[in-house]
Structures are given as structure tokens and as C-alpha cells.
PDB file of N, CA, C and O in Angstrom:
ATOM      1  N   GLY J   1      69.155 167.415  54.654  1.00  0.00           N
ATOM      2  CA  GLY J   1      69.021 166.767  55.928  1.00  0.00           C
ATOM      3  C   GLY J   1      69.906 165.543  56.050  1.00  0.00           C
ATOM      4  O   GLY J   1      70.685 165.211  55.162  1.00  0.00           O
ATOM      5  N   TRP J   2      69.739 164.920  57.146  1.00  0.00           N
ATOM      6  CA  TRP J   2      70.493 163.715  57.456  1.00  0.00           C
ATOM      7  C   TRP J   2      69.689 162.489  57.032  1.00  0.00           C
ATOM      8  O   TRP J   2      68.472 162.491  57.100  1.00  0.00           O
ATOM      9  N   SER J   3      70.383 161.442  56.640  1.00  0.00           N
ATOM     10  CA  SER J   3      69.718 160.157  56.420  1.00  0.00           C
ATOM     11  C   SER J   3      70.416 159.107  57.275  1.00  0.00           C
ATOM     12  O   SER J   3      71.611 159.205  57.556  1.00  0.00           O
ATOM     13  N   TYR J   4      69.645 158.116  57.690  1.00  0.00           N
ATOM     14  CA  TYR J   4      70.126 157.112  58.633  1.00  0.00           C
ATOM     15  C   TYR J   4      69.969 155.721  58.034  1.00  0.00           C
ATOM     16  O   TYR J   4      68.982 155.431  57.361  1.00  0.00           O
ATOM     17  N   SER J   5      70.952 154.872  58.309  1.00  0.00           N
ATOM     18  CA  SER J   5      70.885 153.474  57.893  1.00  0.00           C
ATOM     19  C   SER J   5      71.229 152.615  59.108  1.00  0.00           C
ATOM     20  O   SER J   5      72.395 152.471  59.481  1.00  0.00           O
ATOM     21  N   TRP J   6      70.190 152.077  59.745  1.00  0.00           N
ATOM     22  CA  TRP J   6      70.334 151.259  60.950  1.00  0.00           C
ATOM     23  C   TRP J   6      70.346 149.777  60.593  1.00  0.00           C
ATOM     24  O   TRP J   6      69.624 149.348  59.699  1.00  0.00           O
ATOM     25  N   ARG J   7      71.117 149.014  61.337  1.00  0.00           N
ATOM     26  CA  ARG J   7      71.088 147.561  61.265  1.00  0.00           C
ATOM     27  C   ARG J   7      71.134 147.034  62.690  1.00  0.00           C
ATOM     28  O   ARG J   7      71.945 147.498  63.494  1.00  0.00           O
ATOM     29  N   LEU J   8      70.264 146.087  62.988  1.00  0.00           N
ATOM     30  CA  LEU J   8      70.309 145.390  64.270  1.00  0.00           C
ATOM     31  C   LEU J   8      70.757 143.979  63.971  1.00  0.00           C
ATOM     32  O   LEU J   8      70.114 143.258  63.212  1.00  0.00           O
ATOM     33  N   ARG J   9      71.884 143.594  64.554  1.00  0.00           N
ATOM     34  CA  ARG J   9      72.508 142.313  64.248  1.00  0.00           C
ATOM     35  C   ARG J   9      72.495 141.411  65.476  1.00  0.00           C
ATOM     36  O   ARG J   9      72.866 141.834  66.568  1.00  0.00           O
ATOM     37  N   ASN J  10      72.049 140.162  65.302  1.00  0.00           N
ATOM     38  CA  ASN J  10      72.175 139.150  66.351  1.00  0.00           C
ATOM     39  C   ASN J  10      73.625 138.700  66.307  1.00  0.00           C
ATOM     40  O   ASN J  10      74.070 138.118  65.317  1.00  0.00           O
ATOM     41  N   THR J  11      74.378 138.984  67.368  1.00  0.00           N
ATOM     42  CA  THR J  11      75.810 138.688  67.332  1.00  0.00           C
ATOM     43  C   THR J  11      76.106 137.202  67.469  1.00  0.00           C
ATOM     44  O   THR J  11      77.178 136.756  67.097  1.00  0.00           O
ATOM     45  N   GLY J  12      75.165 136.416  67.972  1.00  0.00           N
ATOM     46  CA  GLY J  12      75.366 134.978  68.062  1.00  0.00           C
ATOM     47  C   GLY J  12      75.386 134.302  66.700  1.00  0.00           C
ATOM     48  O   GLY J  12      76.129 133.357  66.468  1.00  0.00           O
ATOM     49  N   THR J  13      74.568 134.815  65.784  1.00  0.00           N
ATOM     50  CA  THR J  13      74.477 134.236  64.443  1.00  0.00           C
ATOM     51  C   THR J  13      75.038 135.166  63.371  1.00  0.00           C
ATOM     52  O   THR J  13      75.110 134.780  62.206  1.00  0.00           O
ATOM     53  N   ASN J  14      75.394 136.389  63.751  1.00  0.00           N
ATOM     54  CA  ASN J  14      75.873 137.431  62.837  1.00  0.00           C
ATOM     55  C   ASN J  14      74.830 137.739  61.753  1.00  0.00           C
ATOM     56  O   ASN J  14      75.157 138.101  60.642  1.00  0.00           O
ATOM     57  N   THR J  15      73.555 137.615  62.108  1.00  0.00           N
ATOM     58  CA  THR J  15      72.453 137.842  61.182  1.00  0.00           C
ATOM     59  C   THR J  15      71.822 139.200  61.453  1.00  0.00           C
ATOM     60  O   THR J  15      71.552 139.542  62.604  1.00  0.00           O
ATOM     61  N   VAL J  16      71.568 139.967  60.407  1.00  0.00           N
ATOM     62  CA  VAL J  16      70.831 141.218  60.544  1.00  0.00           C
ATOM     63  C   VAL J  16      69.364 140.862  60.716  1.00  0.00           C
ATOM     64  O   VAL J  16      68.759 140.229  59.856  1.00  0.00           O
ATOM     65  N   VAL J  17      68.784 141.261  61.863  1.00  0.00           N
ATOM     66  CA  VAL J  17      67.400 140.903  62.180  1.00  0.00           C
ATOM     67  C   VAL J  17      66.426 142.068  61.977  1.00  0.00           C
ATOM     68  O   VAL J  17      65.217 141.861  61.984  1.00  0.00           O
ATOM     69  N   ALA J  18      66.949 143.281  61.815  1.00  0.00           N
ATOM     70  CA  ALA J  18      66.080 144.440  61.575  1.00  0.00           C
ATOM     71  C   ALA J  18      66.907 145.551  60.938  1.00  0.00           C
ATOM     72  O   ALA J  18      68.103 145.666  61.200  1.00  0.00           O
ATOM     73  N   THR J  19      66.252 146.346  60.107  1.00  0.00           N
ATOM     74  CA  THR J  19      66.874 147.519  59.510  1.00  0.00           C
ATOM     75  C   THR J  19      65.908 148.689  59.626  1.00  0.00           C
ATOM     76  O   THR J  19      64.713 148.495  59.848  1.00  0.00           O
ATOM     77  N   GLY J  20      66.427 149.879  59.489  1.00  0.00           N
ATOM     78  CA  GLY J  20      65.570 151.047  59.556  1.00  0.00           C
ATOM     79  C   GLY J  20      66.257 152.275  59.005  1.00  0.00           C
ATOM     80  O   GLY J  20      67.483 152.300  58.849  1.00  0.00           O
ATOM     81  N   ALA J  21      65.463 153.301  58.707  1.00  0.00           N
ATOM     82  CA  ALA J  21      65.992 154.538  58.156  1.00  0.00           C
ATOM     83  C   ALA J  21      65.458 155.754  58.891  1.00  0.00           C
ATOM     84  O   ALA J  21      65.534 156.868  58.386  1.00  0.00           O
ATOM     85  N   THR J  22      64.881 155.557  60.087  1.00  0.00           N
ATOM     86  CA  THR J  22      64.336 156.673  60.856  1.00  0.00           C
ATOM     87  C   THR J  22      65.120 156.848  62.141  1.00  0.00           C
ATOM     88  O   THR J  22      65.822 155.949  62.594  1.00  0.00           O
ATOM     89  N   ASN J  23      64.998 158.015  62.712  1.00  0.00           N
ATOM     90  CA  ASN J  23      65.620 158.289  64.001  1.00  0.00           C
ATOM     91  C   ASN J  23      64.544 158.876  64.902  1.00  0.00           C
ATOM     92  O   ASN J  23      64.024 159.926  64.596  1.00  0.00           O
ATOM     93  N   PRO J  24      64.152 158.161  65.969  1.00  0.00           N
ATOM     94  CA  PRO J  24      64.814 157.000  66.541  1.00  0.00           C
ATOM     95  C   PRO J  24      64.478 155.706  65.795  1.00  0.00           C
ATOM     96  O   PRO J  24      63.469 155.627  65.083  1.00  0.00           O
ATOM     97  N   PHE J  25      65.326 154.715  65.983  1.00  0.00           N
ATOM     98  CA  PHE J  25      65.166 153.373  65.430  1.00  0.00           C
ATOM     99  C   PHE J  25      64.491 152.531  66.501  1.00  0.00           C
ATOM    100  O   PHE J  25      64.974 152.446  67.624  1.00  0.00           O
ATOM    101  N   THR J  26      63.351 151.932  66.191  1.00  0.00           N
ATOM    102  CA  THR J  26      62.596 151.166  67.184  1.00  0.00           C
ATOM    103  C   THR J  26      62.297 149.766  66.662  1.00  0.00           C
ATOM    104  O   THR J  26      61.165 149.467  66.276  1.00  0.00           O
ATOM    105  N   PRO J  27      63.312 148.909  66.640  1.00  0.00           N
ATOM    106  CA  PRO J  27      63.087 147.555  66.125  1.00  0.00           C
ATOM    107  C   PRO J  27      62.287 146.713  67.109  1.00  0.00           C
ATOM    108  O   PRO J  27      62.260 146.986  68.311  1.00  0.00           O
ATOM    109  N   ASN J  28      61.638 145.687  66.601  1.00  0.00           N
ATOM    110  CA  ASN J  28      60.914 144.738  67.428  1.00  0.00           C
ATOM    111  C   ASN J  28      61.836 143.548  67.666  1.00  0.00           C
ATOM    112  O   ASN J  28      62.109 142.780  66.748  1.00  0.00           O
ATOM    113  N   ILE J  29      62.333 143.390  68.877  1.00  0.00           N
ATOM    114  CA  ILE J  29      63.228 142.288  69.213  1.00  0.00           C
ATOM    115  C   ILE J  29      62.370 141.173  69.787  1.00  0.00           C
ATOM    116  O   ILE J  29      61.766 141.325  70.844  1.00  0.00           O
ATOM    117  N   SER J  30      62.335 140.047  69.094  1.00  0.00           N
ATOM    118  CA  SER J  30      61.421 138.982  69.487  1.00  0.00           C
ATOM    119  C   SER J  30      62.109 137.806  70.176  1.00  0.00           C
ATOM    120  O   SER J  30      61.433 136.870  70.595  1.00  0.00           O
ATOM    121  N   ALA J  31      63.424 137.829  70.286  1.00  0.00           N
ATOM    122  CA  ALA J  31      64.125 136.701  70.899  1.00  0.00           C
ATOM    123  C   ALA J  31      65.232 137.201  71.814  1.00  0.00           C
ATOM    124  O   ALA J  31      65.868 138.222  71.543  1.00  0.00           O
ATOM    125  N   ALA J  32      65.440 136.483  72.907  1.00  0.00           N
ATOM    126  CA  ALA J  32      66.542 136.810  73.812  1.00  0.00           C
ATOM    127  C   ALA J  32      67.861 136.563  73.092  1.00  0.00           C
ATOM    128  O   ALA J  32      67.932 135.770  72.156  1.00  0.00           O
ATOM    129  N   GLY J  33      68.908 137.241  73.518  1.00  0.00           N
ATOM    130  CA  GLY J  33      70.220 137.016  72.927  1.00  0.00           C
ATOM    131  C   GLY J  33      71.072 138.256  72.967  1.00  0.00           C
ATOM    132  O   GLY J  33      70.718 139.267  73.575  1.00  0.00           O
ATOM    133  N   ASP J  34      72.210 138.183  72.315  1.00  0.00           N
ATOM    134  CA  ASP J  34      73.142 139.299  72.231  1.00  0.00           C
ATOM    135  C   ASP J  34      72.971 139.987  70.883  1.00  0.00           C
ATOM    136  O   ASP J  34      72.913 139.332  69.839  1.00  0.00           O
ATOM    137  N   TYR J  35      72.899 141.318  70.911  1.00  0.00           N
ATOM    138  CA  TYR J  35      72.643 142.092  69.710  1.00  0.00           C
ATOM    139  C   TYR J  35      73.643 143.245  69.603  1.00  0.00           C
ATOM    140  O   TYR J  35      74.220 143.680  70.593  1.00  0.00           O
ATOM    141  N   LYS J  36      73.791 143.747  68.378  1.00  0.00           N
ATOM    142  CA  LYS J  36      74.618 144.920  68.132  1.00  0.00           C
ATOM    143  C   LYS J  36      73.837 145.855  67.218  1.00  0.00           C
ATOM    144  O   LYS J  36      73.348 145.437  66.160  1.00  0.00           O
ATOM    145  N   ALA J  37      73.686 147.114  67.616  1.00  0.00           N
ATOM    146  CA  ALA J  37      73.055 148.137  66.784  1.00  0.00           C
ATOM    147  C   ALA J  37      74.155 148.844  66.007  1.00  0.00           C
ATOM    148  O   ALA J  37      75.147 149.277  66.591  1.00  0.00           O
ATOM    149  N   GLU J  38      73.980 148.951  64.693  1.00  0.00           N
ATOM    150  CA  GLU J  38      74.951 149.611  63.824  1.00  0.00           C
ATOM    151  C   GLU J  38      74.247 150.750  63.097  1.00  0.00           C
ATOM    152  O   GLU J  38      73.096 150.611  62.699  1.00  0.00           O
ATOM    153  N   LEU J  39      74.942 151.860  62.923  1.00  0.00           N
ATOM    154  CA  LEU J  39      74.333 153.031  62.302  1.00  0.00           C
ATOM    155  C   LEU J  39      75.330 153.712  61.380  1.00  0.00           C
ATOM    156  O   LEU J  39      76.470 153.961  61.765  1.00  0.00           O
ATOM    157  N   ASP J  40      74.902 154.007  60.152  1.00  0.00           N
ATOM    158  CA  ASP J  40      75.638 154.871  59.235  1.00  0.00           C
ATOM    159  C   ASP J  40      74.794 156.120  59.031  1.00  0.00           C
ATOM    160  O   ASP J  40      73.585 156.026  58.813  1.00  0.00           O
ATOM    161  N   VAL J  41      75.442 157.281  59.102  1.00  0.00           N
ATOM    162  CA  VAL J  41      74.748 158.557  58.948  1.00  0.00           C
ATOM    163  C   VAL J  41      75.300 159.250  57.708  1.00  0.00           C
ATOM    164  O   VAL J  41      76.509 159.320  57.521  1.00  0.00           O
ATOM    165  N   THR J  42      74.393 159.751  56.864  1.00  0.00           N
ATOM    166  CA  THR J  42      74.807 160.428  55.638  1.00  0.00           C
ATOM    167  C   THR J  42      74.259 161.848  55.630  1.00  0.00           C
ATOM    168  O   THR J  42      73.090 162.075  55.924  1.00  0.00           O
ATOM    169  N   LYS J  43      75.119 162.786  55.302  1.00  0.00           N
ATOM    170  CA  LYS J  43      74.735 164.191  55.126  1.00  0.00           C
ATOM    171  C   LYS J  43      75.221 164.594  53.745  1.00  0.00           C
ATOM    172  O   LYS J  43      76.420 164.673  53.509  1.00  0.00           O
ATOM    173  N   THR J  44      74.321 164.767  52.828  1.00  0.00           N
ATOM    174  CA  THR J  44      74.597 165.116  51.432  1.00  0.00           C
ATOM    175  C   THR J  44      75.443 164.027  50.773  1.00  0.00           C
ATOM    176  O   THR J  44      74.922 163.012  50.385  1.00  0.00           O
ATOM    177  N   ILE J  45      76.763 164.206  50.684  1.00  0.00           N
ATOM    178  CA  ILE J  45      77.597 163.223  49.990  1.00  0.00           C
ATOM    179  C   ILE J  45      78.532 162.470  50.921  1.00  0.00           C
ATOM    180  O   ILE J  45      79.241 161.575  50.490  1.00  0.00           O
ATOM    181  N   PHE J  46      78.544 162.802  52.200  1.00  0.00           N
ATOM    182  CA  PHE J  46      79.454 162.162  53.133  1.00  0.00           C
ATOM    183  C   PHE J  46      78.719 161.137  53.987  1.00  0.00           C
ATOM    184  O   PHE J  46      77.694 161.445  54.576  1.00  0.00           O
ATOM    185  N   THR J  47      79.246 159.930  54.067  1.00  0.00           N
ATOM    186  CA  THR J  47      78.700 158.896  54.943  1.00  0.00           C
ATOM    187  C   THR J  47      79.677 158.676  56.077  1.00  0.00           C
ATOM    188  O   THR J  47      80.867 158.497  55.860  1.00  0.00           O
ATOM    189  N   VAL J  48      79.157 158.715  57.287  1.00  0.00           N
ATOM    190  CA  VAL J  48      79.987 158.544  58.469  1.00  0.00           C
ATOM    191  C   VAL J  48      79.523 157.306  59.217  1.00  0.00           C
ATOM    192  O   VAL J  48      78.401 157.274  59.725  1.00  0.00           O
ATOM    193  N   PRO J  49      80.364 156.250  59.267  1.00  0.00           N
ATOM    194  CA  PRO J  49      79.990 155.114  60.105  1.00  0.00           C
ATOM    195  C   PRO J  49      80.184 155.514  61.563  1.00  0.00           C
ATOM    196  O   PRO J  49      81.221 156.047  61.933  1.00  0.00           O
ATOM    197  N   THR J  50      79.174 155.324  62.367  1.00  0.00           N
ATOM    198  CA  THR J  50      79.263 155.725  63.764  1.00  0.00           C
ATOM    199  C   THR J  50      79.603 154.533  64.631  1.00  0.00           C
ATOM    200  O   THR J  50      79.755 153.416  64.147  1.00  0.00           O
ATOM    201  N   GLU J  51      79.708 154.776  65.901  1.00  0.00           N
ATOM    202  CA  GLU J  51      79.993 153.703  66.848  1.00  0.00           C
ATOM    203  C   GLU J  51      78.854 152.690  66.858  1.00  0.00           C
ATOM    204  O   GLU J  51      77.716 153.018  66.578  1.00  0.00           O
ATOM    205  N   THR J  52      79.191 151.468  67.191  1.00  0.00           N
ATOM    206  CA  THR J  52      78.166 150.449  67.369  1.00  0.00           C
ATOM    207  C   THR J  52      77.938 150.261  68.859  1.00  0.00           C
ATOM    208  O   THR J  52      78.794 150.610  69.675  1.00  0.00           O
ATOM    209  N   ALA J  53      76.790 149.739  69.209  1.00  0.00           N
ATOM    210  CA  ALA J  53      76.465 149.475  70.614  1.00  0.00           C
ATOM    211  C   ALA J  53      75.983 148.037  70.735  1.00  0.00           C
ATOM    212  O   ALA J  53      75.097 147.619  69.995  1.00  0.00           O
ATOM    213  N   THR J  54      76.574 147.285  71.641  1.00  0.00           N
ATOM    214  CA  THR J  54      76.129 145.916  71.876  1.00  0.00           C
ATOM    215  C   THR J  54      75.311 145.872  73.157  1.00  0.00           C
ATOM    216  O   THR J  54      75.524 146.658  74.077  1.00  0.00           O
ATOM    217  N   PHE J  55      74.338 144.946  73.202  1.00  0.00           N
ATOM    218  CA  PHE J  55      73.517 144.802  74.394  1.00  0.00           C
ATOM    219  C   PHE J  55      72.949 143.388  74.447  1.00  0.00           C
ATOM    220  O   PHE J  55      72.955 142.659  73.455  1.00  0.00           O
ATOM    221  N   HIS J  56      72.463 143.002  75.610  1.00  0.00           N
ATOM    222  CA  HIS J  56      71.916 141.667  75.825  1.00  0.00           C
ATOM    223  C   HIS J  56      70.432 141.776  76.155  1.00  0.00           C
ATOM    224  O   HIS J  56      70.030 142.614  76.960  1.00  0.00           O
ATOM    225  N   VAL J  57      69.614 140.940  75.537  1.00  0.00           N
ATOM    226  CA  VAL J  57      68.182 140.910  75.782  1.00  0.00           C
ATOM    227  C   VAL J  57      67.863 139.620  76.519  1.00  0.00           C
ATOM    228  O   VAL J  57      68.194 138.528  76.051  1.00  0.00           O
ATOM    229  N   LEU J  58      67.232 139.750  77.687  1.00  0.00           N
ATOM    230  CA  LEU J  58      66.849 138.585  78.483  1.00  0.00           C
ATOM    231  C   LEU J  58      65.514 138.045  78.012  1.00  0.00           C
ATOM    232  O   LEU J  58      64.690 138.782  77.468  1.00  0.00           O
ATOM    233  N   PRO J  59      65.257 136.760  78.241  1.00  0.00           N
ATOM    234  CA  PRO J  59      63.930 136.229  77.906  1.00  0.00           C
ATOM    235  C   PRO J  59      62.869 136.876  78.782  1.00  0.00           C
ATOM    236  O   PRO J  59      63.144 137.324  79.893  1.00  0.00           O
ATOM    237  N   SER J  60      61.653 136.922  78.296  1.00  0.00           N
ATOM    238  CA  SER J  60      60.544 137.506  79.038  1.00  0.00           C
ATOM    239  C   SER J  60      60.273 136.700  80.305  1.00  0.00           C
ATOM    240  O   SER J  60      60.201 135.475  80.273  1.00  0.00           O
ATOM    241  N   ALA J  61      60.113 137.399  81.408  1.00  0.00           N
ATOM    242  CA  ALA J  61      59.804 136.739  82.682  1.00  0.00           C
ATOM    243  C   ALA J  61      58.346 136.281  82.726  1.00  0.00           C
ATOM    244  O   ALA J  61      57.992 135.418  83.514  1.00  0.00           O
ATOM    245  N   CYS J  62      57.506 136.843  81.879  1.00  0.00           N
ATOM    246  CA  CYS J  62      56.069 136.539  81.900  1.00  0.00           C
ATOM    247  C   CYS J  62      55.616 135.733  80.701  1.00  0.00           C
ATOM    248  O   CYS J  62      54.425 135.496  80.543  1.00  0.00           O
ATOM    249  N   GLY J  63      56.506 135.324  79.839  1.00  0.00           N
ATOM    250  CA  GLY J  63      56.103 134.638  78.618  1.00  0.00           C
ATOM    251  C   GLY J  63      55.729 135.644  77.551  1.00  0.00           C
ATOM    252  O   GLY J  63      55.809 136.852  77.752  1.00  0.00           O
ATOM    253  N   THR J  64      55.330 135.164  76.423  1.00  0.00           N
ATOM    254  CA  THR J  64      54.986 136.052  75.316  1.00  0.00           C
ATOM    255  C   THR J  64      53.593 136.633  75.505  1.00  0.00           C
ATOM    256  O   THR J  64      52.724 136.026  76.137  1.00  0.00           O
ATOM    257  N   LEU J  65      53.368 137.799  74.941  1.00  0.00           N
ATOM    258  CA  LEU J  65      52.046 138.416  74.962  1.00  0.00           C
ATOM    259  C   LEU J  65      51.138 137.680  73.989  1.00  0.00           C
ATOM    260  O   LEU J  65      51.605 137.140  72.985  1.00  0.00           O
ATOM    261  N   PRO J  66      49.863 137.641  74.264  1.00  0.00           N
ATOM    262  CA  PRO J  66      48.938 137.030  73.306  1.00  0.00           C
ATOM    263  C   PRO J  66      49.009 137.762  71.974  1.00  0.00           C
ATOM    264  O   PRO J  66      49.208 138.975  71.938  1.00  0.00           O
ATOM    265  N   THR J  67      48.871 137.043  70.878  1.00  0.00           N
ATOM    266  CA  THR J  67      48.934 137.687  69.573  1.00  0.00           C
ATOM    267  C   THR J  67      47.701 138.566  69.373  1.00  0.00           C
ATOM    268  O   THR J  67      46.633 138.303  69.906  1.00  0.00           O
ATOM    269  N   GLY J  68      47.877 139.619  68.607  1.00  0.00           N
ATOM    270  CA  GLY J  68      46.762 140.500  68.280  1.00  0.00           C
ATOM    271  C   GLY J  68      46.314 141.379  69.434  1.00  0.00           C
ATOM    272  O   GLY J  68      45.214 141.902  69.423  1.00  0.00           O
ATOM    273  N   ARG J  69      47.153 141.568  70.439  1.00  0.00           N
ATOM    274  CA  ARG J  69      46.783 142.401  71.588  1.00  0.00           C
ATOM    275  C   ARG J  69      47.756 143.570  71.691  1.00  0.00           C
ATOM    276  O   ARG J  69      48.929 143.451  71.398  1.00  0.00           O
ATOM    277  N   ASN J  70      47.256 144.697  72.129  1.00  0.00           N
ATOM    278  CA  ASN J  70      48.089 145.854  72.394  1.00  0.00           C
ATOM    279  C   ASN J  70      48.104 146.107  73.884  1.00  0.00           C
ATOM    280  O   ASN J  70      47.137 145.830  74.581  1.00  0.00           O
ATOM    281  N   MET J  71      49.198 146.631  74.358  1.00  0.00           N
ATOM    282  CA  MET J  71      49.334 146.863  75.785  1.00  0.00           C
ATOM    283  C   MET J  71      50.099 148.160  75.982  1.00  0.00           C
ATOM    284  O   MET J  71      50.987 148.483  75.203  1.00  0.00           O
ATOM    285  N   GLY J  72      49.760 148.906  77.015  1.00  0.00           N
ATOM    286  CA  GLY J  72      50.474 150.126  77.329  1.00  0.00           C
ATOM    287  C   GLY J  72      50.572 150.307  78.823  1.00  0.00           C
ATOM    288  O   GLY J  72      49.806 149.732  79.593  1.00  0.00           O
ATOM    289  N   ILE J  73      51.548 151.085  79.227  1.00  0.00           N
ATOM    290  CA  ILE J  73      51.733 151.404  80.639  1.00  0.00           C
ATOM    291  C   ILE J  73      51.768 152.917  80.741  1.00  0.00           C
ATOM    292  O   ILE J  73      52.444 153.581  79.967  1.00  0.00           O
ATOM    293  N   GLN J  74      51.026 153.461  81.693  1.00  0.00           N
ATOM    294  CA  GLN J  74      50.978 154.894  81.875  1.00  0.00           C
ATOM    295  C   GLN J  74      51.107 155.194  83.358  1.00  0.00           C
ATOM    296  O   GLN J  74      50.574 154.489  84.205  1.00  0.00           O
ATOM    297  N   TYR J  75      51.829 156.264  83.666  1.00  0.00           N
ATOM    298  CA  TYR J  75      51.975 156.715  85.041  1.00  0.00           C
ATOM    299  C   TYR J  75      51.482 158.154  85.117  1.00  0.00           C
ATOM    300  O   TYR J  75      51.759 158.945  84.221  1.00  0.00           O
ATOM    301  N   TYR J  76      50.749 158.463  86.142  1.00  0.00           N
ATOM    302  CA  TYR J  76      50.312 159.845  86.325  1.00  0.00           C
ATOM    303  C   TYR J  76      50.193 160.117  87.824  1.00  0.00           C
ATOM    304  O   TYR J  76      50.107 159.217  88.625  1.00  0.00           O
ATOM    305  N   CYS J  77      50.211 161.382  88.167  1.00  0.00           N
ATOM    306  CA  CYS J  77      50.077 161.802  89.559  1.00  0.00           C
ATOM    307  C   CYS J  77      48.609 161.987  89.895  1.00  0.00           C
ATOM    308  O   CYS J  77      47.853 162.545  89.089  1.00  0.00           O
ATOM    309  N   PRO J  78      48.182 161.548  91.065  1.00  0.00           N
ATOM    310  CA  PRO J  78      46.795 161.795  91.459  1.00  0.00           C
ATOM    311  C   PRO J  78      46.559 163.287  91.686  1.00  0.00           C
ATOM    312  O   PRO J  78      47.500 164.074  91.726  1.00  0.00           O
ATOM    313  N   ALA J  79      45.305 163.670  91.851  1.00  0.00           N
ATOM    314  CA  ALA J  79      44.949 165.091  92.029  1.00  0.00           C
ATOM    315  C   ALA J  79      45.685 165.707  93.190  1.00  0.00           C
ATOM    316  O   ALA J  79      46.002 166.907  93.184  1.00  0.00           O
ATOM    317  N   ALA J  80      46.039 164.919  94.232  1.00  0.00           N
ATOM    318  CA  ALA J  80      46.738 165.456  95.398  1.00  0.00           C
ATOM    319  C   ALA J  80      48.210 165.715  95.095  1.00  0.00           C
ATOM    320  O   ALA J  80      48.914 166.318  95.910  1.00  0.00           O
ATOM    321  N   GLY J  81      48.702 165.260  93.966  1.00  0.00           N
ATOM    322  CA  GLY J  81      50.101 165.471  93.603  1.00  0.00           C
ATOM    323  C   GLY J  81      50.941 164.260  93.962  1.00  0.00           C
ATOM    324  O   GLY J  81      50.520 163.359  94.660  1.00  0.00           O
ATOM    325  N   CYS J  82      52.133 164.270  93.447  1.00  0.00           N
ATOM    326  CA  CYS J  82      53.059 163.149  93.678  1.00  0.00           C
ATOM    327  C   CYS J  82      53.950 163.481  94.865  1.00  0.00           C
ATOM    328  O   CYS J  82      54.469 164.583  94.976  1.00  0.00           O
ATOM    329  N   GLY J  83      54.125 162.507  95.747  1.00  0.00           N
ATOM    330  CA  GLY J  83      55.027 162.693  96.886  1.00  0.00           C
ATOM    331  C   GLY J  83      56.462 162.410  96.482  1.00  0.00           C
ATOM    332  O   GLY J  83      56.744 161.908  95.416  1.00  0.00           O
ATOM    333  N   THR J  84      57.361 162.735  97.363  1.00  0.00           N
ATOM    334  CA  THR J  84      58.778 162.463  97.068  1.00  0.00           C
ATOM    335  C   THR J  84      59.260 161.312  97.900  1.00  0.00           C
ATOM    336  O   THR J  84      58.698 160.930  98.881  1.00  0.00           O
TER     337      THR J  84
END
């Protein structure tokens, strides 16, 4: 199979803030700023560095969530169905 080596880098400080080995990679980004996701993929003996992706994270408009709380959002259609 394939193996993955993810790194999430804060480009402002050039610091790796998260790593992972699963696909998908779901890091917890706790601060606003500019980030770059880096990925190396290995199949048996070959390692292929893939493209990197940069993105910007804005500060939360609502402030931080209370600690120790879970939150979810769900959408569903009512019994009458969803309109267009």
C-alpha cells in the first residue's frame, strides 16, 4: 500500500505545527495565519514528494469555543423534501 507523510507548516515562522500519516490529513489549526501543507507519498521503495498547497486561516469571528465542548452541524431535508 501507500504510506503518507504530512507536514503542516506555519509559513510566517517556518515551524511545523502538525504532522500526520493518514489520508485524509485532518490537523487541528488553532491560530490564524498563513500555512503550507506538505506531503510525501511512498509506495514500496519509491518516495514521491508531491505538490505543496498554501492557504490562509482567518481568526474566528465568534471567538474560541469553550474548552471541553463538542459541537456539530447537520443539515437534513424535512419530510416534505428540499426545495430548489
